[in-house]
Amino acid sequence: MGVFDILSGKTQRPSTNNNLEKNLSQILVKDVMSKQLITAPTSITVYQISKIMEQGIGAVLVKKDSVPIGIITDRDFAIKIAAKKYPLDTPVGEIVSSPLHTIGPNQSIIDAAKQMSSKKIRKLVVLENTKVIGIITSSDLVNQLSTIKRLKSNLHLFFLLIIIGGIDCSVGLSSLLFL
């Protein structure tokens, strides 16, 4: 059972999964996505892309005449470049993953997880009125799930401490959410 399965509702645990799915369905892509995008022209080489990615960049949006035509990801280096032994001077336009897989900013992260799971991809470009405004990744979804789980756990701790009388209620919930 993977994170995508949990997020996309493929596995069911009676009430906890339904509550989690309800919580996640209220979180929008625009609230989780990264707005910082790295772009490159189709003529840039695989080697140049690798130097960009060496800085911790997982994906580069590839443009032709200022129009996004695809994406190259760190995964492409293993699956396409290394496995097929492309020379390092190969223009990225020859190996770019295309067409772009996209999602709208007002869709839920559940929608993003379902799309990633069904297409077996890890990144979605966020489009608003045909304009690229961001990217959402499987890591963004995992981090969001982790945050929700941590907050839920801290909330349970808060109520447990109130019940056993071990906390002054005037302290406030907000100070305990990030224990």
GROMACS .gro file of N, CA, C and O in nm, residues 6-7 9 11-27 110 145 148-149 152 156:
model
  104
    6ILE      N    1  -0.323   0.549  -0.088
    6ILE     CA    2  -0.397   0.611   0.021
    6ILE      C    3  -0.464   0.740  -0.028
    6ILE      O    4  -0.582   0.762  -0.006
    7LEU      N    5  -0.386   0.824  -0.097
    7LEU     CA    6  -0.440   0.952  -0.143
    7LEU      C    7  -0.551   0.935  -0.245
    7LEU      O    8  -0.645   1.012  -0.249
    9GLY      N    9  -0.752   0.682  -0.271
    9GLY     CA   10  -0.866   0.607  -0.220
    9GLY      C   11  -0.872   0.463  -0.266
    9GLY      O   12  -0.977   0.400  -0.257
   11THR      N   13  -0.725   0.207  -0.134
   11THR     CA   14  -0.737   0.118  -0.019
   11THR      C   15  -0.839   0.179   0.074
   11THR      O   16  -0.853   0.300   0.083
   12GLN      N   17  -0.909   0.096   0.144
   12GLN     CA   18  -1.013   0.146   0.234
   12GLN      C   19  -0.994   0.093   0.374
   12GLN      O   20  -0.983  -0.026   0.396
   13ARG      N   21  -0.990   0.184   0.466
   13ARG     CA   22  -1.003   0.152   0.607
   13ARG      C   23  -1.126   0.228   0.649
   13ARG      O   24  -1.132   0.349   0.628
   14PRO      N   25  -1.223   0.163   0.705
   14PRO     CA   26  -1.356   0.219   0.721
   14PRO      C   27  -1.365   0.369   0.747
   14PRO      O   28  -1.387   0.443   0.655
   15SER      N   29  -1.346   0.416   0.868
   15SER     CA   30  -1.374   0.558   0.891
   15SER      C   31  -1.251   0.646   0.881
   15SER      O   32  -1.259   0.759   0.838
   16THR      N   33  -1.135   0.596   0.920
   16THR     CA   34  -1.016   0.680   0.915
   16THR      C   35  -0.982   0.720   0.773
   16THR      O   36  -0.944   0.834   0.747
   17ASN      N   37  -0.994   0.629   0.679
   17ASN     CA   38  -0.962   0.661   0.540
   17ASN      C   39  -1.062   0.760   0.484
   17ASN      O   40  -1.025   0.849   0.409
   18ASN      N   41  -1.189   0.745   0.518
   18ASN     CA   42  -1.290   0.839   0.470
   18ASN      C   43  -1.267   0.979   0.525
   18ASN      O   44  -1.280   1.077   0.454
   19ASN      N   45  -1.230   0.987   0.654
   19ASN     CA   46  -1.201   1.118   0.714
   19ASN      C   47  -1.078   1.181   0.651
   19ASN      O   48  -1.076   1.300   0.624
   20LEU      N   49  -0.975   1.101   0.630
   20LEU     CA   50  -0.853   1.151   0.568
   20LEU      C   51  -0.881   1.199   0.427
   20LEU      O   52  -0.838   1.307   0.387
   21GLU      N   53  -0.957   1.120   0.351
   21GLU     CA   54  -0.990   1.160   0.214
   21GLU      C   55  -1.070   1.289   0.213
   21GLU      O   56  -1.049   1.376   0.130
   22LYS      N   57  -1.161   1.303   0.308
   22LYS     CA   58  -1.240   1.427   0.318
   22LYS      C   59  -1.149   1.546   0.345
   22LYS      O   60  -1.161   1.651   0.282
   23ASN      N   61  -1.055   1.529   0.439
   23ASN     CA   62  -0.960   1.636   0.469
   23ASN      C   63  -0.875   1.672   0.346
   23ASN      O   64  -0.857   1.788   0.314
   24LEU      N   65  -0.826   1.570   0.279
   24LEU     CA   66  -0.739   1.592   0.164
   24LEU      C   67  -0.814   1.651   0.046
   24LEU      O   68  -0.759   1.727  -0.032
   25SER      N   69  -0.941   1.617   0.031
   25SER     CA   70  -1.019   1.670  -0.082
   25SER      C   71  -1.045   1.820  -0.068
   25SER      O   72  -1.080   1.885  -0.166
   26GLN      N   73  -1.026   1.873   0.051
   26GLN     CA   74  -1.045   2.016   0.072
   26GLN      C   75  -0.918   2.097   0.047
   26GLN      O   76  -0.922   2.219   0.042
   27ILE      N   77  -0.806   2.029   0.031
   27ILE     CA   78  -0.679   2.097   0.004
   27ILE      C   79  -0.662   2.107  -0.146
   27ILE      O   80  -0.670   2.008  -0.217
  110ILE      N   81  -0.632   1.530  -0.400
  110ILE     CA   82  -0.680   1.394  -0.428
  110ILE      C   83  -0.682   1.374  -0.579
  110ILE      O   84  -0.639   1.270  -0.629
  145LEU      N   85   0.049   1.504   0.335
  145LEU     CA   86  -0.007   1.393   0.412
  145LEU      C   87   0.063   1.383   0.547
  145LEU      O   88  -0.002   1.366   0.650
  148ILE      N   89  -0.060   1.662   0.779
  148ILE     CA   90  -0.194   1.634   0.831
  148ILE      C   91  -0.188   1.528   0.940
  148ILE      O   92  -0.251   1.543   1.045
  149LYS      N   93  -0.112   1.423   0.917
  149LYS     CA   94  -0.099   1.316   1.017
  149LYS      C   95  -0.038   1.372   1.146
  149LYS      O   96  -0.083   1.339   1.255
  152LYS      N   97  -0.290   1.596   1.326
  152LYS     CA   98  -0.395   1.513   1.384
  152LYS      C   99  -0.344   1.445   1.511
  152LYS      O  100  -0.412   1.440   1.612
  156HIS      N  101  -0.481   1.502   1.895
  156HIS     CA  102  -0.519   1.394   1.987
  156HIS      C  103  -0.446   1.409   2.120
  156HIS      O  104  -0.506   1.392   2.226
   0.00000   0.00000   0.00000
